[in-house]
C-alpha positions as a printed Julia matrix, in Angstrom:
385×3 Matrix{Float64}:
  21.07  -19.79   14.07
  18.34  -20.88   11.51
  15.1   -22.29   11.24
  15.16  -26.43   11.85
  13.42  -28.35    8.84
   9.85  -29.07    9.15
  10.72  -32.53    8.36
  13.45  -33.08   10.45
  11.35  -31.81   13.37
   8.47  -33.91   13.1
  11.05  -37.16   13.15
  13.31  -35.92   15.83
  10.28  -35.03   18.24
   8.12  -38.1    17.63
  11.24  -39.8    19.08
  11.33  -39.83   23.32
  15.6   -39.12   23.26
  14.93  -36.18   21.74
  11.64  -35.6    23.76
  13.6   -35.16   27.11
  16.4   -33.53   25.7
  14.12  -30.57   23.91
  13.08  -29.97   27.3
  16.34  -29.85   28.53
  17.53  -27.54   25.67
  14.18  -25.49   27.02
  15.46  -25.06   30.6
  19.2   -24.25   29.58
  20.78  -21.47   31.14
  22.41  -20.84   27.31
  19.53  -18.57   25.52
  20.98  -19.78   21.88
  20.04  -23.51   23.49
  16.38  -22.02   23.84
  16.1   -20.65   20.86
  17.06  -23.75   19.13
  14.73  -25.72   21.18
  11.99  -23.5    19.97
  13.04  -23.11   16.71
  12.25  -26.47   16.07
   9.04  -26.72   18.17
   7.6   -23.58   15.74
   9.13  -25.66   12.83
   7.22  -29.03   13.31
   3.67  -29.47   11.44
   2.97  -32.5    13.85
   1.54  -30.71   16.56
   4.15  -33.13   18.94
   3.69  -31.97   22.77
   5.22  -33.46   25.62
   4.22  -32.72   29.28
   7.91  -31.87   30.35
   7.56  -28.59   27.84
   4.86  -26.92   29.04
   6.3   -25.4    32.47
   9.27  -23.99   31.09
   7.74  -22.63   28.11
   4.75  -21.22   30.36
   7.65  -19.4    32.72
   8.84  -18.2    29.1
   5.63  -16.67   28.39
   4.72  -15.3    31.88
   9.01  -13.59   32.57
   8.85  -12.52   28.57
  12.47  -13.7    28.81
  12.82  -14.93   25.38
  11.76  -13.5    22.11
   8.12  -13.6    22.23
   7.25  -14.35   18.34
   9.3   -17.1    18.46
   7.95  -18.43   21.64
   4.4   -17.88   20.18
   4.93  -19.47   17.18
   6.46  -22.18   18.98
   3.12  -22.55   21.76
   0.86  -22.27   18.71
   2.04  -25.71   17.49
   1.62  -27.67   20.91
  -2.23  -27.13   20.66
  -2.48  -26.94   24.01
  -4.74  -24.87   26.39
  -2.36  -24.7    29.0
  -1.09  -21.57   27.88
  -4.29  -19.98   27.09
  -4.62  -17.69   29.92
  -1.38  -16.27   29.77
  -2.19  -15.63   25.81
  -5.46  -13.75   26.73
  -3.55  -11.92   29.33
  -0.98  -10.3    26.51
  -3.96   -9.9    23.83
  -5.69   -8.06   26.16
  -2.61   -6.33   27.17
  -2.84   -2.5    25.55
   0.65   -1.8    26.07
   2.25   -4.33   23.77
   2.66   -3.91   20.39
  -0.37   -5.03   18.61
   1.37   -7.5    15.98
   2.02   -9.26   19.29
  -1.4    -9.0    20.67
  -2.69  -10.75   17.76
  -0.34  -13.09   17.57
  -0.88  -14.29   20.72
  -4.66  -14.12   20.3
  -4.08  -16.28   17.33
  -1.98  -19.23   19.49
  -4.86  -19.34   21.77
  -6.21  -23.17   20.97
  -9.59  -22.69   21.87
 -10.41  -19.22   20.66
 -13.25  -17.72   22.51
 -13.28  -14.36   21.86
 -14.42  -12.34   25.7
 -15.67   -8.65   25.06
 -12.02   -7.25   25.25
 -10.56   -9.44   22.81
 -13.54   -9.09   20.28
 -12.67   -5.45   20.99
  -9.3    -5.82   19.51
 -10.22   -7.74   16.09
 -12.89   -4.91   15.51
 -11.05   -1.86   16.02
  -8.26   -3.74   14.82
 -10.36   -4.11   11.39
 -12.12   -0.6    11.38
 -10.66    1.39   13.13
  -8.46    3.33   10.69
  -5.29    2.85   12.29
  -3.98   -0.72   11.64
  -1.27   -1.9     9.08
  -2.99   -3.54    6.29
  -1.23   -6.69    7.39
  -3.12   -6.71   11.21
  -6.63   -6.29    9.45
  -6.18   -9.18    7.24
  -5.19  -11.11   10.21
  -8.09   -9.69   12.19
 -10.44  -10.05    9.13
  -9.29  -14.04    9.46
  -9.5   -14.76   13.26
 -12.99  -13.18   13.42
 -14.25  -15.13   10.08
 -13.04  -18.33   11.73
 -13.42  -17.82   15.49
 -16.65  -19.02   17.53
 -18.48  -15.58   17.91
 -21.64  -14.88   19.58
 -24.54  -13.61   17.79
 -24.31  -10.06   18.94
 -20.7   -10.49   18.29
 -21.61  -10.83   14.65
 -24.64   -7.96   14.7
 -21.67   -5.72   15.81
 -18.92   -6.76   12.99
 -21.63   -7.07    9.77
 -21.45   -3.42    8.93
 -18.02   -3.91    8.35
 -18.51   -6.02    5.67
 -19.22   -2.83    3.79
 -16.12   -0.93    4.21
 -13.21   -3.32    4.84
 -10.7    -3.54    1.43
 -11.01   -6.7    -0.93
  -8.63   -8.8     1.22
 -10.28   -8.67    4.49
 -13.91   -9.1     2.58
 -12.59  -12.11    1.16
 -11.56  -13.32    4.8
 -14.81  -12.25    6.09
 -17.48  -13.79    3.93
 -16.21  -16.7     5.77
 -19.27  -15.77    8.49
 -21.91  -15.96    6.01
 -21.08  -19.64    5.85
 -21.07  -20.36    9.57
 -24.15  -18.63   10.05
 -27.3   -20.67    9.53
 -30.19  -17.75   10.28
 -31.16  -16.25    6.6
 -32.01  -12.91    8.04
 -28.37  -12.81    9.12
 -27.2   -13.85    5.89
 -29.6   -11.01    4.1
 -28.02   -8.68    6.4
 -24.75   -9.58    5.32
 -25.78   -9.82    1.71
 -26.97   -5.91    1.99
 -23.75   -4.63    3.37
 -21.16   -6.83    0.86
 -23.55   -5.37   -1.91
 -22.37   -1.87   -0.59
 -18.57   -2.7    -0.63
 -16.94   -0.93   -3.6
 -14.75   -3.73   -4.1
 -17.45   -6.53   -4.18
 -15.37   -6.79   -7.61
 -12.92   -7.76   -6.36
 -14.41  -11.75   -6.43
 -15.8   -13.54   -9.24
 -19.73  -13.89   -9.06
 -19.42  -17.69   -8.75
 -17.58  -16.86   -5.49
 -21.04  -15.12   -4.06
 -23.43  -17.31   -5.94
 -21.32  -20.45   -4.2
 -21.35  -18.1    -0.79
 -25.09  -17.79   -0.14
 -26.01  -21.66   -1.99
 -27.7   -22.71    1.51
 -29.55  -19.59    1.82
 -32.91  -18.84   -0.22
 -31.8   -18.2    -3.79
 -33.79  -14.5    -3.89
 -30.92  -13.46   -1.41
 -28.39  -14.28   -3.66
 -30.52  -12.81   -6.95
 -31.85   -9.75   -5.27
 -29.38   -8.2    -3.74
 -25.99   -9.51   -4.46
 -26.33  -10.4    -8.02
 -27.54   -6.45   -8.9
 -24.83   -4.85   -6.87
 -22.06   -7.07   -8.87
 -23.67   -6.21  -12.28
 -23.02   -2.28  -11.1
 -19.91   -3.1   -10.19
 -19.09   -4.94  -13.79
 -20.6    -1.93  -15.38
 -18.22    0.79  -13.8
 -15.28   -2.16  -14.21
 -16.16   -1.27  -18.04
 -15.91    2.48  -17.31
 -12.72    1.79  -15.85
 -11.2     0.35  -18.79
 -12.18    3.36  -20.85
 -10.26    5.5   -18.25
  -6.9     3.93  -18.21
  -4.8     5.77  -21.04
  -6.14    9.31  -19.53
  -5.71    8.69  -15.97
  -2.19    7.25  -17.14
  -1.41   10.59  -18.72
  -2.16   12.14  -16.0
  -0.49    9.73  -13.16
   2.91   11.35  -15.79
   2.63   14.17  -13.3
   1.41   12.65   -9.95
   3.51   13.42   -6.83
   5.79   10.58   -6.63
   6.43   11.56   -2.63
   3.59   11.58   -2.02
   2.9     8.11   -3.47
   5.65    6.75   -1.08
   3.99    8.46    2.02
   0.82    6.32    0.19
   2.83    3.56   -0.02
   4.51    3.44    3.19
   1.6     3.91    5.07
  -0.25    1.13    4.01
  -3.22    2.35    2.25
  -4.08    0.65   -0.9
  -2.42   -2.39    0.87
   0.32   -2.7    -1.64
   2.87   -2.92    0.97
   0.91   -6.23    2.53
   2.45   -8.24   -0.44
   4.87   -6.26   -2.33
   8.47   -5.18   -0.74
  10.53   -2.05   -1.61
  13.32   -1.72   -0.14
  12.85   -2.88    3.72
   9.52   -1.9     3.86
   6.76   -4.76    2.71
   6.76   -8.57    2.48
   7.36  -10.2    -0.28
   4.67  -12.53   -1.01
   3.98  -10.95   -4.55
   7.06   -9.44   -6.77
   9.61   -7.11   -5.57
   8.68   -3.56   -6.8
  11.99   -2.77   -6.67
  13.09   -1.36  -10.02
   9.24   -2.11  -11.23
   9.27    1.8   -12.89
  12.51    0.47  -15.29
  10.02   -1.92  -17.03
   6.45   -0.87  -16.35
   5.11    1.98  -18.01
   2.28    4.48  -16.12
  -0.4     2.34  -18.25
   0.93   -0.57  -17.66
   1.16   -0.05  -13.73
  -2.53    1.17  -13.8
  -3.85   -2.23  -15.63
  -1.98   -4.02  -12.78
  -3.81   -1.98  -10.41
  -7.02   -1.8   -11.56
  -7.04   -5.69  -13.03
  -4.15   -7.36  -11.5
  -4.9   -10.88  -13.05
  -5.02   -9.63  -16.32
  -0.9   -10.82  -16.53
   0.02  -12.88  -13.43
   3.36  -13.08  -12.98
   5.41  -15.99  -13.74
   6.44  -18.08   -9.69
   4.34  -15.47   -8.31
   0.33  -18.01   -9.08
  -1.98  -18.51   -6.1
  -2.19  -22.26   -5.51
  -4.76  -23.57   -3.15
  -3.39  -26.75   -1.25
  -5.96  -29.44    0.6
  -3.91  -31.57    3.31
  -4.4   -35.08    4.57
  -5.17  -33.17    8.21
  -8.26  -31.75    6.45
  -7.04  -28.29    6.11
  -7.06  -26.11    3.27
  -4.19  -23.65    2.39
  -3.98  -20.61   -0.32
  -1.04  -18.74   -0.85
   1.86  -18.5    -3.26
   5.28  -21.05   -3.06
   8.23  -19.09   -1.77
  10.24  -22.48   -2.14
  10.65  -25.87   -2.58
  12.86  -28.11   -0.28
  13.28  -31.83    0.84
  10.7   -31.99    3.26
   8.25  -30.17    1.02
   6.75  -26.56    0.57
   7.39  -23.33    1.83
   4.05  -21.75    1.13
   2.64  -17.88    2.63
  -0.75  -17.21    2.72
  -2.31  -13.79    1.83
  -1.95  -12.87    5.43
   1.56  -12.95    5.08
   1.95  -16.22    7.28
   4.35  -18.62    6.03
   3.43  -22.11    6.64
   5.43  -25.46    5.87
   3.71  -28.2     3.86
   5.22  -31.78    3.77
   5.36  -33.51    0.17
   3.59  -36.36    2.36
   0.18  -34.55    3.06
  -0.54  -32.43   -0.29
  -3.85  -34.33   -1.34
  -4.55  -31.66   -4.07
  -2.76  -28.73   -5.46
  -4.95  -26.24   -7.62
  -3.35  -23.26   -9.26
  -5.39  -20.64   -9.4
  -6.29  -18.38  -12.69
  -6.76  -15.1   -10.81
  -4.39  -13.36   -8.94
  -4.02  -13.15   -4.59
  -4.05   -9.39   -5.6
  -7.79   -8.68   -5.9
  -9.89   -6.34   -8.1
 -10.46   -3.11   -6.11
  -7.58   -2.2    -4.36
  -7.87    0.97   -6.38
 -11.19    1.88   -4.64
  -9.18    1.9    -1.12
  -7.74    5.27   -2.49
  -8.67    8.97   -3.87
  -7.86    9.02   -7.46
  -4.87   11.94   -7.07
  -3.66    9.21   -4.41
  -3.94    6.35   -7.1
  -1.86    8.88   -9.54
   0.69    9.59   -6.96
   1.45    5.85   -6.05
   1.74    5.46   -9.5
   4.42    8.05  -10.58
   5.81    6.72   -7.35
   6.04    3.11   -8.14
   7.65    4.64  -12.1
  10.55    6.3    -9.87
  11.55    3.09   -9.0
  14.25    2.38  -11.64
């Protein structure tokens, strides 16, 4: 069984033949016939929905009799609120696995985050015992969903702890707030981040444009200027630390690896373990020195590699889309997001396609980790040959 063509799908279902007989495939005693059918529900960009669906899908989602990924991704493209209960009910649901729990939070169509799921996204993002791959997709759903102003009080300090990726995600609430003591507040706690570095000061100076410019000048604008000047310390330090990173603990670095701190393993795969949205490590120690693993570390878009650019797409539905292209096919392009989401973008709606000069791998992924850690993943990463 594979994945139907994005393409393909949205033709088939716009059609009403193949309308009734999805739903039939739904309903069929045969669960290869449902997986098909939702195969190529989760593979249309269309957002088709037909009321005959809905009730066998919903008995999918309230029995668990199918597998439930799938049958989220496939709910997630109907758009429909139908379904929402049920998707609160598993999100709030503390004995599934939390991948799932978000992922169902994240087909909900109108989020509205209640106190329990709010609860989830922040522990989710702070609490110290996530993957790296459920904060980013935390980080996202709370920068993008409708939250309450306390909601917001509550998940501002986080803005000075979270790594580079989820900061990214979450300066998306400084735009969607309108209130410039809020925004100072934020401002104070980015400026704290050790990897405000790990964004260009155009992005900030663009992030707080609506806001009175002394936010912006007195409190960002000095903590990035710190930041530059230990960046410049840091390029002082990379031939000794790479001396010593000769005699880091390369088990320990996989332990470091493994476990998901310094978020390499969000975007890099070794062996089975990762995704592979950036390059496969695998081998990486056979052609990278200790210095030059460092540099990649420390300023990953100093040498981006070649396939592996960030390209930021704008679609005729008005949405925007950064990630890196995993492949091209007939019906367009196979695109995942930082998040690790892979989405499929028809030829058809691409209004723009930027490529990006810096890398999805930010500045200050190094900060996430003690420096004898940052030495061990390295000696790690040059066993790998």
């Amino acid at each position: 069984r594979h994945p139907a063509p994005a393409g393909l799908c949205a033709a088939l279902l716009s059609k009403p033949e193949t309308q009734k007989l999805v739903a039939a495939m739904l309903r069929h005693q045969a669960s290869e016939v449902r997986y098909t059918a939702l195969d190529i529900l989760a593979a249309q960009t269309a957002g088709a929905s037909h009321e005959a669906w809905l009730p066998p899908l919903e008995q999918m989602l309230t029995s668990k009799s199918v597998s439930m990924p799938l049958l989220l991704d496939a709910i997630k493209k109907l758009k429909n609120n139908r379904f929402d209960k049920h998707l609160q009910a598993v999100a709030n649901d503390s004995k599934e696995p939390l991948p799932l729990r978000l992922k169902a939070l994240d087909a909900v169509k109108g989020l509205k985050l209640t106190p329990e799921t709010f609860a989830l996204l922040q522990s989710t993002l702070t609490g110290g015992t996530a993957s790296s791959a459920a904060r980013i997709q935390a980080a996202a759903m709370l920068a993008t969903a409708a939250l309450q102003p306390e909601q917001v009080t509550k998940i501002t300090p986080a803005l000075a702890t979270v790594g580079p990726v989820e900061l990214k995600e979450l300066c998306g609430l400084v735009k969607k707030t309108k209130d410039p003591v809020v925004a100072r507040a934020m401002a104070a706690e980015i400026a704290k981040n050790p990897a405000i570095s790990s964004q260009q000061e155009s992005f900030y100076r663009t992030l707080f444009s609506n806001y009175p410019p002394e936010i912006f000048e007195t409190v960002v604008l000095p903590a990035i200027a710190k930041a530059n000047e230990a960046t410049d310390a840091k390029k002082r330090l990379l031939v000794p630390l790479a001396n010593r990173a000769v005699h880091g603990d390369s088990k320990a670095g996989r332990l470091i690896y493994e476990s998901g701190k310094g978020t390499c393993i969000a975007c890099h795969k070794i062996g089975d373990k990762g995704r592979p949205i950036g390059p496969s490590l695998n081998g990486i120690g056979a052609i990278r020195t200790e210095r030059d693993l460092l540099e990649s570390i420390l300023f990953p878009s100093n040498t981006l590699a070649r396939d592996y650019e960030a390209h930021i797409f704008e679609t005729s539905d008005g949405q925007t889309t950064m990630g890196v292209i995993k492949s091209h096919t007939a019906e367009g392009l196979l695109v995942a997001d930082i998040a690790g989401l892979e989405r499929n973008i028809p030829q058809t709606q691409i209004i723009s396609d930027t490529v990006l000069t810096t890398s999805l791998m930010p500045m200050g992924l190094d900060q996430t980790l003690p420096e004898q850690e940052l030495l061990d993943l390295v000696a790690y990463l040059r066993s790998l040959r």
